[in-house]
PDB file of C-alpha atoms in Angstrom:
ATOM      1  CA  MET A   1     -83.390 208.949 213.622  1.00  0.00           C
ATOM      2  CA  SER A   2     -85.220 209.223 210.357  1.00  0.00           C
ATOM      3  CA  GLU A   3     -88.576 209.765 212.087  1.00  0.00           C
ATOM      4  CA  ARG A   4     -87.055 212.451 214.344  1.00  0.00           C
ATOM      5  CA  SER A   5     -85.500 214.247 211.360  1.00  0.00           C
ATOM      6  CA  ASP A   6     -88.858 214.160 209.562  1.00  0.00           C
ATOM      7  CA  VAL A   7     -90.559 215.776 212.570  1.00  0.00           C
ATOM      8  CA  LEU A   8     -87.904 218.527 212.795  1.00  0.00           C
ATOM      9  CA  THR A   9     -88.247 219.212 209.082  1.00  0.00           C
ATOM     10  CA  ALA A  10     -92.009 219.494 209.390  1.00  0.00           C
ATOM     11  CA  ARG A  11     -91.704 221.938 212.329  1.00  0.00           C
ATOM     12  CA  ARG A  12     -89.233 224.126 210.423  1.00  0.00           C
ATOM     13  CA  THR A  13     -91.560 224.192 207.441  1.00  0.00           C
ATOM     14  CA  ARG A  14     -94.473 225.281 209.612  1.00  0.00           C
ATOM     15  CA  SER A  15     -92.490 227.977 211.469  1.00  0.00           C
ATOM     16  CA  GLU A  16     -90.941 229.561 208.390  1.00  0.00           C
ATOM     17  CA  PRO A  17     -93.081 232.465 207.038  1.00  0.00           C
ATOM     18  CA  ARG A  18     -94.440 232.001 203.604  1.00  0.00           C
ATOM     19  CA  PRO A  19     -93.221 234.477 200.993  1.00  0.00           C
ATOM     20  CA  LEU A  20     -95.714 237.179 200.056  1.00  0.00           C
ATOM     21  CA  PRO A  21     -97.273 237.021 196.618  1.00  0.00           C
ATOM     22  CA  THR A  22     -95.672 239.079 193.948  1.00  0.00           C
ATOM     23  CA  GLU A  23     -98.792 241.223 193.590  1.00  0.00           C
ATOM     24  CA  VAL A  24     -98.755 242.107 197.297  1.00  0.00           C
ATOM     25  CA  ARG A  25     -95.009 242.909 197.299  1.00  0.00           C
ATOM     26  CA  ALA A  26     -95.587 245.200 194.334  1.00  0.00           C
ATOM     27  CA  GLY A  27     -97.782 247.446 196.447  1.00  0.00           C
ATOM     28  CA  GLY A  28    -101.208 246.126 195.548  1.00  0.00           C
ATOM     29  CA  LYS A  29    -100.966 246.725 191.830  1.00  0.00           C
ATOM     30  CA  THR A  30    -103.257 243.792 191.204  1.00  0.00           C
ATOM     31  CA  ALA A  31    -106.188 245.782 192.495  1.00  0.00           C
ATOM     32  CA  ASP A  32    -105.227 248.635 190.202  1.00  0.00           C
ATOM     33  CA  ARG A  33    -105.017 246.260 187.254  1.00  0.00           C
ATOM     34  CA  ARG A  34    -108.526 245.024 187.976  1.00  0.00           C
ATOM     35  CA  ARG A  35    -110.018 248.524 187.761  1.00  0.00           C
ATOM     36  CA  PRO A  36    -111.989 249.133 184.609  1.00  0.00           C
ATOM     37  CA  ARG A  37    -110.108 250.993 181.943  1.00  0.00           C
ATOM     38  CA  GLY A  38    -111.350 254.317 180.703  1.00  0.00           C
ATOM     39  CA  GLY A  39    -111.853 255.855 184.173  1.00  0.00           C
ATOM     40  CA  GLY A  40    -109.554 258.745 183.371  1.00  0.00           C
ATOM     41  CA  ILE A  41    -111.375 259.444 180.130  1.00  0.00           C
ATOM     42  CA  GLY A  42    -114.770 259.430 181.871  1.00  0.00           C
ATOM     43  CA  GLN A  43    -113.563 261.776 184.581  1.00  0.00           C
ATOM     44  CA  GLY A  44    -112.107 264.125 181.988  1.00  0.00           C
ATOM     45  CA  ALA A  45    -115.395 264.161 180.107  1.00  0.00           C
ATOM     46  CA  VAL A  46    -117.299 265.028 183.280  1.00  0.00           C
ATOM     47  CA  ILE A  47    -114.887 267.868 184.038  1.00  0.00           C
ATOM     48  CA  LEU A  48    -115.217 269.150 180.479  1.00  0.00           C
ATOM     49  CA  VAL A  49    -119.024 269.108 180.632  1.00  0.00           C
ATOM     50  CA  LEU A  50    -119.108 270.870 184.007  1.00  0.00           C
ATOM     51  CA  THR A  51    -116.651 273.485 182.752  1.00  0.00           C
ATOM     52  CA  ALA A  52    -118.807 274.125 179.698  1.00  0.00           C
ATOM     53  CA  ILE A  53    -121.912 274.522 181.885  1.00  0.00           C
ATOM     54  CA  ALA A  54    -120.088 276.961 184.173  1.00  0.00           C
ATOM     55  CA  VAL A  55    -118.843 279.013 181.218  1.00  0.00           C
ATOM     56  CA  VAL A  56    -122.297 279.192 179.662  1.00  0.00           C
ATOM     57  CA  ALA A  57    -123.891 280.161 182.978  1.00  0.00           C
ATOM     58  CA  LEU A  58    -121.288 282.805 183.889  1.00  0.00           C
ATOM     59  CA  PHE A  59    -120.696 284.293 180.450  1.00  0.00           C
ATOM     60  CA  PRO A  60    -123.616 286.803 180.595  1.00  0.00           C
ATOM     61  CA  TYR A  61    -122.280 288.165 183.874  1.00  0.00           C
ATOM     62  CA  LEU A  62    -118.750 288.342 182.509  1.00  0.00           C
ATOM     63  CA  PHE A  63    -120.055 290.152 179.425  1.00  0.00           C
ATOM     64  CA  MET A  64    -121.990 292.573 181.644  1.00  0.00           C
ATOM     65  CA  PHE A  65    -118.896 293.263 183.736  1.00  0.00           C
ATOM     66  CA  MET A  66    -116.677 293.844 180.686  1.00  0.00           C
ATOM     67  CA  THR A  67    -119.191 296.127 179.003  1.00  0.00           C
ATOM     68  CA  SER A  68    -119.559 298.227 182.149  1.00  0.00           C
ATOM     69  CA  PHE A  69    -116.026 299.557 181.567  1.00  0.00           C
ATOM     70  CA  LYS A  70    -116.549 300.514 177.903  1.00  0.00           C
ATOM     71  CA  SER A  71    -117.598 303.638 176.143  1.00  0.00           C
ATOM     72  CA  ASN A  72    -120.034 303.489 173.261  1.00  0.00           C
ATOM     73  CA  ARG A  73    -117.206 303.601 170.739  1.00  0.00           C
ATOM     74  CA  GLN A  74    -115.323 300.797 172.479  1.00  0.00           C
ATOM     75  CA  PHE A  75    -118.547 298.814 172.708  1.00  0.00           C
ATOM     76  CA  ASN A  76    -119.113 299.096 168.953  1.00  0.00           C
ATOM     77  CA  ASP A  77    -115.480 298.428 168.002  1.00  0.00           C
ATOM     78  CA  SER A  78    -114.838 295.529 170.392  1.00  0.00           C
ATOM     79  CA  TYR A  79    -118.128 293.866 171.217  1.00  0.00           C
ATOM     80  CA  TRP A  80    -116.898 290.618 172.776  1.00  0.00           C
ATOM     81  CA  MET A  81    -113.435 291.488 174.075  1.00  0.00           C
ATOM     82  CA  PRO A  82    -112.308 293.789 176.916  1.00  0.00           C
ATOM     83  CA  THR A  83    -110.855 297.148 175.952  1.00  0.00           C
ATOM     84  CA  TRP A  84    -108.393 299.694 177.292  1.00  0.00           C
ATOM     85  CA  PRO A  85    -108.523 302.252 178.855  1.00  0.00           C
ATOM     86  CA  LEU A  86    -111.261 301.407 181.332  1.00  0.00           C
ATOM     87  CA  GLU A  87    -114.129 303.871 181.556  1.00  0.00           C
ATOM     88  CA  LEU A  88    -114.443 304.089 185.342  1.00  0.00           C
ATOM     89  CA  GLU A  89    -116.744 307.082 185.028  1.00  0.00           C
ATOM     90  CA  ASN A  90    -119.531 304.706 184.034  1.00  0.00           C
ATOM     91  CA  TYR A  91    -119.857 303.536 187.634  1.00  0.00           C
ATOM     92  CA  SER A  92    -120.051 307.027 189.065  1.00  0.00           C
ATOM     93  CA  THR A  93    -122.718 307.918 186.504  1.00  0.00           C
ATOM     94  CA  ALA A  94    -124.699 304.772 187.222  1.00  0.00           C
ATOM     95  CA  TRP A  95    -124.416 305.139 191.000  1.00  0.00           C
ATOM     96  CA  HIS A  96    -125.620 308.738 190.861  1.00  0.00           C
ATOM     97  CA  GLN A  97    -128.784 307.648 189.053  1.00  0.00           C
ATOM     98  CA  ILE A  98    -129.621 304.387 190.861  1.00  0.00           C
ATOM     99  CA  GLN A  99    -128.625 305.456 194.385  1.00  0.00           C
ATOM    100  CA  PRO A 100    -132.216 306.276 195.508  1.00  0.00           C
ATOM    101  CA  TYR A 101    -133.475 302.918 194.198  1.00  0.00           C
ATOM    102  CA  PHE A 102    -130.568 301.139 195.854  1.00  0.00           C
ATOM    103  CA  ILE A 103    -131.212 302.677 199.261  1.00  0.00           C
ATOM    104  CA  THR A 104    -134.952 301.973 199.033  1.00  0.00           C
ATOM    105  CA  SER A 105    -134.360 298.312 198.204  1.00  0.00           C
ATOM    106  CA  ILE A 106    -131.920 297.917 201.104  1.00  0.00           C
ATOM    107  CA  LEU A 107    -134.354 299.470 203.585  1.00  0.00           C
ATOM    108  CA  VAL A 108    -137.231 297.338 202.324  1.00  0.00           C
ATOM    109  CA  ALA A 109    -135.083 294.206 202.460  1.00  0.00           C
ATOM    110  CA  LEU A 110    -133.898 294.882 206.022  1.00  0.00           C
ATOM    111  CA  ALA A 111    -137.427 295.567 207.253  1.00  0.00           C
ATOM    112  CA  ALA A 112    -138.781 292.492 205.460  1.00  0.00           C
ATOM    113  CA  ILE A 113    -136.029 290.307 206.935  1.00  0.00           C
ATOM    114  CA  ALA A 114    -136.691 291.589 210.460  1.00  0.00           C
ATOM    115  CA  GLY A 115    -140.448 291.053 210.202  1.00  0.00           C
ATOM    116  CA  THR A 116    -140.188 287.662 208.516  1.00  0.00           C
ATOM    117  CA  VAL A 117    -137.592 286.272 210.922  1.00  0.00           C
ATOM    118  CA  ALA A 118    -139.433 287.560 213.994  1.00  0.00           C
ATOM    119  CA  LEU A 119    -142.819 286.144 212.986  1.00  0.00           C
ATOM    120  CA  SER A 120    -141.606 282.870 211.494  1.00  0.00           C
ATOM    121  CA  SER A 121    -139.211 282.029 214.330  1.00  0.00           C
ATOM    122  CA  LEU A 122    -141.864 282.647 216.974  1.00  0.00           C
ATOM    123  CA  ALA A 123    -144.517 280.734 215.018  1.00  0.00           C
ATOM    124  CA  GLY A 124    -142.121 277.855 214.311  1.00  0.00           C
ATOM    125  CA  PHE A 125    -141.229 277.613 218.006  1.00  0.00           C
ATOM    126  CA  LEU A 126    -144.880 277.528 219.063  1.00  0.00           C
ATOM    127  CA  PHE A 127    -145.887 274.953 216.443  1.00  0.00           C
ATOM    128  CA  ALA A 128    -142.915 272.715 217.215  1.00  0.00           C
ATOM    129  CA  ARG A 129    -142.836 272.773 221.030  1.00  0.00           C
ATOM    130  CA  TYR A 130    -146.313 273.649 222.333  1.00  0.00           C
ATOM    131  CA  GLU A 131    -149.574 271.733 222.367  1.00  0.00           C
ATOM    132  CA  PHE A 132    -152.681 273.908 222.001  1.00  0.00           C
ATOM    133  CA  VAL A 133    -156.165 273.587 220.584  1.00  0.00           C
ATOM    134  CA  GLY A 134    -156.247 273.892 216.799  1.00  0.00           C
ATOM    135  CA  ARG A 135    -152.505 273.603 216.299  1.00  0.00           C
ATOM    136  CA  GLY A 136    -152.812 271.082 213.484  1.00  0.00           C
ATOM    137  CA  VAL A 137    -155.567 273.054 211.763  1.00  0.00           C
ATOM    138  CA  LEU A 138    -153.618 276.310 211.892  1.00  0.00           C
ATOM    139  CA  TYR A 139    -150.452 274.708 210.612  1.00  0.00           C
ATOM    140  CA  GLY A 140    -152.394 272.971 207.863  1.00  0.00           C
ATOM    141  CA  MET A 141    -153.844 276.325 206.763  1.00  0.00           C
ATOM    142  CA  ILE A 142    -150.327 277.763 206.599  1.00  0.00           C
ATOM    143  CA  VAL A 143    -149.183 274.836 204.474  1.00  0.00           C
ATOM    144  CA  MET A 144    -152.204 275.287 202.191  1.00  0.00           C
ATOM    145  CA  LEU A 145    -151.123 278.878 201.522  1.00  0.00           C
ATOM    146  CA  MET A 146    -148.129 277.436 199.674  1.00  0.00           C
ATOM    147  CA  MET A 147    -150.539 276.242 196.978  1.00  0.00           C
ATOM    148  CA  VAL A 148    -151.951 279.735 196.348  1.00  0.00           C
ATOM    149  CA  PRO A 149    -150.138 281.426 193.440  1.00  0.00           C
ATOM    150  CA  PRO A 150    -148.888 284.953 194.213  1.00  0.00           C
ATOM    151  CA  VAL A 151    -150.774 286.424 191.275  1.00  0.00           C
ATOM    152  CA  ALA A 152    -154.079 285.318 192.841  1.00  0.00           C
ATOM    153  CA  SER A 153    -153.543 287.657 195.794  1.00  0.00           C
ATOM    154  CA  LEU A 154    -152.301 290.586 193.720  1.00  0.00           C
ATOM    155  CA  ILE A 155    -155.628 292.385 193.218  1.00  0.00           C
ATOM    156  CA  PRO A 156    -156.958 291.768 196.771  1.00  0.00           C
ATOM    157  CA  MET A 157    -153.654 292.991 198.181  1.00  0.00           C
ATOM    158  CA  PHE A 158    -153.761 296.118 196.021  1.00  0.00           C
ATOM    159  CA  VAL A 159    -157.348 296.901 197.050  1.00  0.00           C
ATOM    160  CA  LEU A 160    -156.452 296.393 200.721  1.00  0.00           C
ATOM    161  CA  MET A 161    -153.405 298.663 200.493  1.00  0.00           C
ATOM    162  CA  ARG A 162    -155.448 301.293 198.647  1.00  0.00           C
ATOM    163  CA  ASP A 163    -158.238 301.269 201.241  1.00  0.00           C
ATOM    164  CA  LEU A 164    -155.668 301.588 204.025  1.00  0.00           C
ATOM    165  CA  GLY A 165    -154.114 304.591 202.291  1.00  0.00           C
ATOM    166  CA  LEU A 166    -150.671 302.983 202.024  1.00  0.00           C
ATOM    167  CA  LEU A 167    -150.000 303.517 198.323  1.00  0.00           C
ATOM    168  CA  ASN A 168    -146.786 305.407 197.546  1.00  0.00           C
ATOM    169  CA  THR A 169    -145.341 304.646 200.989  1.00  0.00           C
ATOM    170  CA  MET A 170    -142.524 302.455 202.209  1.00  0.00           C
ATOM    171  CA  THR A 171    -145.030 300.342 204.136  1.00  0.00           C
ATOM    172  CA  VAL A 172    -146.768 299.163 200.984  1.00  0.00           C
ATOM    173  CA  LEU A 173    -143.472 297.623 199.872  1.00  0.00           C
ATOM    174  CA  ILE A 174    -142.630 295.987 203.201  1.00  0.00           C
ATOM    175  CA  LEU A 175    -145.887 294.384 204.382  1.00  0.00           C
ATOM    176  CA  PRO A 176    -146.602 292.277 201.260  1.00  0.00           C
ATOM    177  CA  HIS A 177    -143.074 290.884 201.306  1.00  0.00           C
ATOM    178  CA  ILE A 178    -143.437 289.887 204.950  1.00  0.00           C
ATOM    179  CA  ALA A 179    -146.825 288.317 204.274  1.00  0.00           C
ATOM    180  CA  SER A 180    -145.517 286.320 201.312  1.00  0.00           C
ATOM    181  CA  SER A 181    -142.211 285.267 202.885  1.00  0.00           C
ATOM    182  CA  VAL A 182    -143.489 284.288 206.317  1.00  0.00           C
ATOM    183  CA  VAL A 183    -145.424 281.264 204.978  1.00  0.00           C
ATOM    184  CA  LEU A 184    -142.422 279.305 203.754  1.00  0.00           C
ATOM    185  CA  ALA A 185    -140.290 280.690 206.571  1.00  0.00           C
ATOM    186  CA  THR A 186    -142.703 279.352 209.208  1.00  0.00           C
ATOM    187  CA  ILE A 187    -142.632 275.889 207.668  1.00  0.00           C
ATOM    188  CA  LEU A 188    -138.838 275.890 207.580  1.00  0.00           C
ATOM    189  CA  MET A 189    -138.532 277.201 211.128  1.00  0.00           C
ATOM    190  CA  ARG A 190    -141.048 274.725 212.526  1.00  0.00           C
ATOM    191  CA  THR A 191    -139.251 271.802 210.867  1.00  0.00           C
ATOM    192  CA  PHE A 192    -135.878 273.019 212.079  1.00  0.00           C
ATOM    193  CA  VAL A 193    -136.917 273.678 215.680  1.00  0.00           C
ATOM    194  CA  ALA A 194    -138.551 270.262 215.859  1.00  0.00           C
ATOM    195  CA  GLN A 195    -135.119 268.700 215.220  1.00  0.00           C
ATOM    196  CA  ILE A 196    -133.591 270.300 218.316  1.00  0.00           C
ATOM    197  CA  PRO A 197    -133.212 267.586 221.019  1.00  0.00           C
ATOM    198  CA  GLN A 198    -135.904 267.664 223.660  1.00  0.00           C
ATOM    199  CA  GLU A 199    -133.274 267.167 226.373  1.00  0.00           C
ATOM    200  CA  LEU A 200    -132.107 270.753 225.874  1.00  0.00           C
ATOM    201  CA  PHE A 201    -135.584 272.112 226.585  1.00  0.00           C
ATOM    202  CA  ASP A 202    -135.957 269.823 229.608  1.00  0.00           C
ATOM    203  CA  ALA A 203    -132.649 271.029 230.995  1.00  0.00           C
ATOM    204  CA  ALA A 204    -133.679 274.636 230.442  1.00  0.00           C
ATOM    205  CA  ARG A 205    -136.960 274.065 232.317  1.00  0.00           C
ATOM    206  CA  ILE A 206    -135.074 272.471 235.207  1.00  0.00           C
ATOM    207  CA  ASP A 207    -132.912 275.599 235.388  1.00  0.00           C
ATOM    208  CA  GLY A 208    -136.062 277.703 235.652  1.00  0.00           C
ATOM    209  CA  ALA A 209    -136.278 279.035 232.095  1.00  0.00           C
ATOM    210  CA  ASP A 210    -139.757 279.862 230.859  1.00  0.00           C
ATOM    211  CA  GLY A 211    -140.971 279.944 227.258  1.00  0.00           C
ATOM    212  CA  PRO A 212    -139.665 283.409 226.287  1.00  0.00           C
ATOM    213  CA  ARG A 213    -136.297 282.683 227.896  1.00  0.00           C
ATOM    214  CA  MET A 214    -135.960 279.381 226.010  1.00  0.00           C
ATOM    215  CA  PHE A 215    -136.891 281.167 222.792  1.00  0.00           C
ATOM    216  CA  ARG A 216    -134.260 283.879 223.273  1.00  0.00           C
ATOM    217  CA  SER A 217    -131.427 281.831 224.740  1.00  0.00           C
ATOM    218  CA  LEU A 218    -131.954 278.422 223.165  1.00  0.00           C
ATOM    219  CA  VAL A 219    -134.001 278.485 219.982  1.00  0.00           C
ATOM    220  CA  LEU A 220    -132.641 281.624 218.324  1.00  0.00           C
ATOM    221  CA  PRO A 221    -128.924 280.813 218.772  1.00  0.00           C
ATOM    222  CA  LEU A 222    -129.406 277.258 217.528  1.00  0.00           C
ATOM    223  CA  SER A 223    -131.535 278.368 214.574  1.00  0.00           C
ATOM    224  CA  MET A 224    -128.916 280.560 212.921  1.00  0.00           C
ATOM    225  CA  PRO A 225    -128.600 278.265 209.846  1.00  0.00           C
ATOM    226  CA  ILE A 226    -132.307 278.450 209.023  1.00  0.00           C
ATOM    227  CA  ILE A 227    -132.436 282.155 209.876  1.00  0.00           C
ATOM    228  CA  GLY A 228    -129.695 282.705 207.303  1.00  0.00           C
ATOM    229  CA  THR A 229    -131.697 280.707 204.764  1.00  0.00           C
ATOM    230  CA  VAL A 230    -134.868 282.706 205.439  1.00  0.00           C
ATOM    231  CA  SER A 231    -132.979 286.000 205.277  1.00  0.00           C
ATOM    232  CA  LEU A 232    -131.372 285.183 201.953  1.00  0.00           C
ATOM    233  CA  LEU A 233    -134.649 284.020 200.419  1.00  0.00           C
ATOM    234  CA  THR A 234    -136.352 287.210 201.608  1.00  0.00           C
ATOM    235  CA  VAL A 235    -133.655 289.432 200.127  1.00  0.00           C
ATOM    236  CA  ILE A 236    -133.867 287.604 196.813  1.00  0.00           C
ATOM    237  CA  GLY A 237    -137.639 288.118 196.790  1.00  0.00           C
ATOM    238  CA  VAL A 238    -137.292 291.849 197.444  1.00  0.00           C
ATOM    239  CA  TRP A 239    -134.467 292.326 194.966  1.00  0.00           C
ATOM    240  CA  ASN A 240    -136.277 290.503 192.133  1.00  0.00           C
ATOM    241  CA  ASP A 241    -139.783 291.857 192.702  1.00  0.00           C
ATOM    242  CA  PHE A 242    -140.746 294.046 189.760  1.00  0.00           C
ATOM    243  CA  PHE A 243    -144.495 294.090 189.227  1.00  0.00           C
ATOM    244  CA  TRP A 244    -145.689 294.975 192.752  1.00  0.00           C
ATOM    245  CA  PRO A 245    -143.492 298.097 193.166  1.00  0.00           C
ATOM    246  CA  LEU A 246    -144.402 299.120 189.627  1.00  0.00           C
ATOM    247  CA  LEU A 247    -148.094 298.825 190.540  1.00  0.00           C
ATOM    248  CA  VAL A 248    -148.168 300.627 193.893  1.00  0.00           C
ATOM    249  CA  ILE A 249    -145.356 303.191 193.576  1.00  0.00           C
ATOM    250  CA  THR A 250    -145.355 306.246 191.332  1.00  0.00           C
ATOM    251  CA  GLU A 251    -142.838 308.434 193.160  1.00  0.00           C
ATOM    252  CA  ASP A 252    -139.327 308.078 191.803  1.00  0.00           C
ATOM    253  CA  LYS A 253    -137.594 308.162 195.195  1.00  0.00           C
ATOM    254  CA  LEU A 254    -139.593 305.148 196.426  1.00  0.00           C
ATOM    255  CA  ARG A 255    -138.889 302.864 193.478  1.00  0.00           C
ATOM    256  CA  THR A 256    -136.930 299.698 194.214  1.00  0.00           C
ATOM    257  CA  ILE A 257    -133.937 298.517 192.223  1.00  0.00           C
ATOM    258  CA  PRO A 258    -135.803 296.377 189.610  1.00  0.00           C
ATOM    259  CA  VAL A 259    -138.239 299.179 188.717  1.00  0.00           C
ATOM    260  CA  GLY A 260    -135.491 301.775 188.976  1.00  0.00           C
ATOM    261  CA  LEU A 261    -133.319 299.850 186.539  1.00  0.00           C
ATOM    262  CA  ALA A 262    -136.192 299.768 184.059  1.00  0.00           C
ATOM    263  CA  PHE A 263    -136.429 303.566 184.187  1.00  0.00           C
ATOM    264  CA  PHE A 264    -132.650 303.793 184.208  1.00  0.00           C
ATOM    265  CA  LYS A 265    -132.576 301.776 180.992  1.00  0.00           C
ATOM    266  CA  GLY A 266    -135.002 304.209 179.394  1.00  0.00           C
ATOM    267  CA  GLN A 267    -132.784 307.129 180.380  1.00  0.00           C
ATOM    268  CA  ASN A 268    -129.611 305.438 179.078  1.00  0.00           C
ATOM    269  CA  ALA A 269    -130.871 303.589 176.022  1.00  0.00           C
ATOM    270  CA  THR A 270    -127.791 304.571 174.010  1.00  0.00           C
ATOM    271  CA  GLU A 271    -125.238 304.667 176.859  1.00  0.00           C
ATOM    272  CA  TRP A 272    -124.225 301.038 177.205  1.00  0.00           C
ATOM    273  CA  GLY A 273    -121.402 301.532 179.676  1.00  0.00           C
ATOM    274  CA  PRO A 274    -123.409 303.249 182.454  1.00  0.00           C
ATOM    275  CA  LEU A 275    -126.340 300.915 181.799  1.00  0.00           C
ATOM    276  CA  PHE A 276    -124.292 297.757 182.388  1.00  0.00           C
ATOM    277  CA  ALA A 277    -122.486 299.434 185.282  1.00  0.00           C
ATOM    278  CA  GLY A 278    -125.882 299.945 186.913  1.00  0.00           C
ATOM    279  CA  TYR A 279    -126.731 296.274 186.409  1.00  0.00           C
ATOM    280  CA  THR A 280    -123.395 295.285 187.952  1.00  0.00           C
ATOM    281  CA  LEU A 281    -123.933 297.496 190.994  1.00  0.00           C
ATOM    282  CA  ALA A 282    -127.442 296.096 191.432  1.00  0.00           C
ATOM    283  CA  SER A 283    -126.158 292.519 191.471  1.00  0.00           C
ATOM    284  CA  LEU A 284    -123.370 293.114 194.010  1.00  0.00           C
ATOM    285  CA  PRO A 285    -125.517 292.955 197.203  1.00  0.00           C
ATOM    286  CA  LEU A 286    -126.893 289.513 196.374  1.00  0.00           C
ATOM    287  CA  LEU A 287    -123.434 288.284 195.475  1.00  0.00           C
ATOM    288  CA  LEU A 288    -121.974 289.499 198.761  1.00  0.00           C
ATOM    289  CA  LEU A 289    -124.893 288.191 200.816  1.00  0.00           C
ATOM    290  CA  PHE A 290    -124.713 284.745 199.289  1.00  0.00           C
ATOM    291  CA  THR A 291    -120.943 284.698 199.793  1.00  0.00           C
ATOM    292  CA  PHE A 292    -121.255 285.374 203.519  1.00  0.00           C
ATOM    293  CA  LEU A 293    -124.539 283.510 204.145  1.00  0.00           C
ATOM    294  CA  SER A 294    -123.965 280.490 201.893  1.00  0.00           C
ATOM    295  CA  LYS A 295    -122.802 278.404 204.883  1.00  0.00           C
ATOM    296  CA  TYR A 296    -126.035 279.005 206.775  1.00  0.00           C
ATOM    297  CA  PHE A 297    -128.120 278.784 203.617  1.00  0.00           C
ATOM    298  CA  LEU A 298    -126.818 275.340 202.656  1.00  0.00           C
ATOM    299  CA  ALA A 299    -127.019 274.115 206.266  1.00  0.00           C
ATOM    300  CA  GLY A 300    -130.617 275.264 206.544  1.00  0.00           C
ATOM    301  CA  VAL A 301    -131.665 273.765 203.201  1.00  0.00           C
ATOM    302  CA  GLN A 302    -129.943 270.454 203.925  1.00  0.00           C
ATOM    303  CA  GLY A 303    -131.287 270.296 207.485  1.00  0.00           C
ATOM    304  CA  GLY A 304    -127.900 270.604 209.152  1.00  0.00           C
ATOM    305  CA  LEU A 305    -127.285 269.992 212.804  1.00  0.00           C
ATOM    306  CA  PRO A 306    -128.870 272.850 214.769  1.00  0.00           C
ATOM    307  CA  GLY A 307    -126.350 275.406 215.927  1.00  0.00           C
ATOM    308  CA  THR A 308    -123.408 274.056 213.949  1.00  0.00           C
ATOM    309  CA  GLY A 309    -124.068 275.547 210.547  1.00  0.00           C
ATOM    310  CA  LYS A 310    -122.901 272.261 209.007  1.00  0.00           C
TER     311      LYS A 310
END
């Protein structure tokens, strides 16, 4: 009987579940206790540093925006703080003076985007998906153009435009921007198109699609992220270009926004409100474009999945 009772006791002991440790019943607080102390302080310091960087970076734009609503008297009396009432007339005055420059810059930017995207997308498709004699040499020459500083081509470009009789025309503003933007754009497009799976092109060929059809129906729709990146970079180049329009344009109606703002500053040297209102209006297009194209821009820069924009 004693041996049988010992066996039953042993079986009961084995079948009964062992009680969970106190640390486990407490919801895993042991793991929390093992975490290094000071994590909250470090995270707070990082947030504080990032906030300070953001404030320093955005303060000039905030100051510009506040000053655009001030009169000269308000500007002198309250230099750093916003004032009341708001001088909304500053924007109408600034828009009346910079409107020709604004329209010229938009037209130049649209034409430069169209030319750059058309040439770079076609060249990137050919370099990525076609084998032809001299492909490596041609692509290597395009890559080598990245090492040429823009100032080195300034005088040859000016002489060429002068001999072609294009000075003081809209064309002299558009062609150099296309020529300078298409180099980097071709490299980006070629790299992006090369990432598209080959199975898609094989399936398109089986369905009877030729090269132009694959370019229109396959490559362009899938390349929207990199097209957005190229478009935004081209607009930034046009909007920030100062020396070339100053060199080749003498007519006031053909001046772009950077050159126009320089002349606008000379005309409003003592009128701070309209001057800063003009700067604010000039910065709005880039702000809006980056807001709407930032998804494609980041996807193109990071090499996102073709066609997803992610």
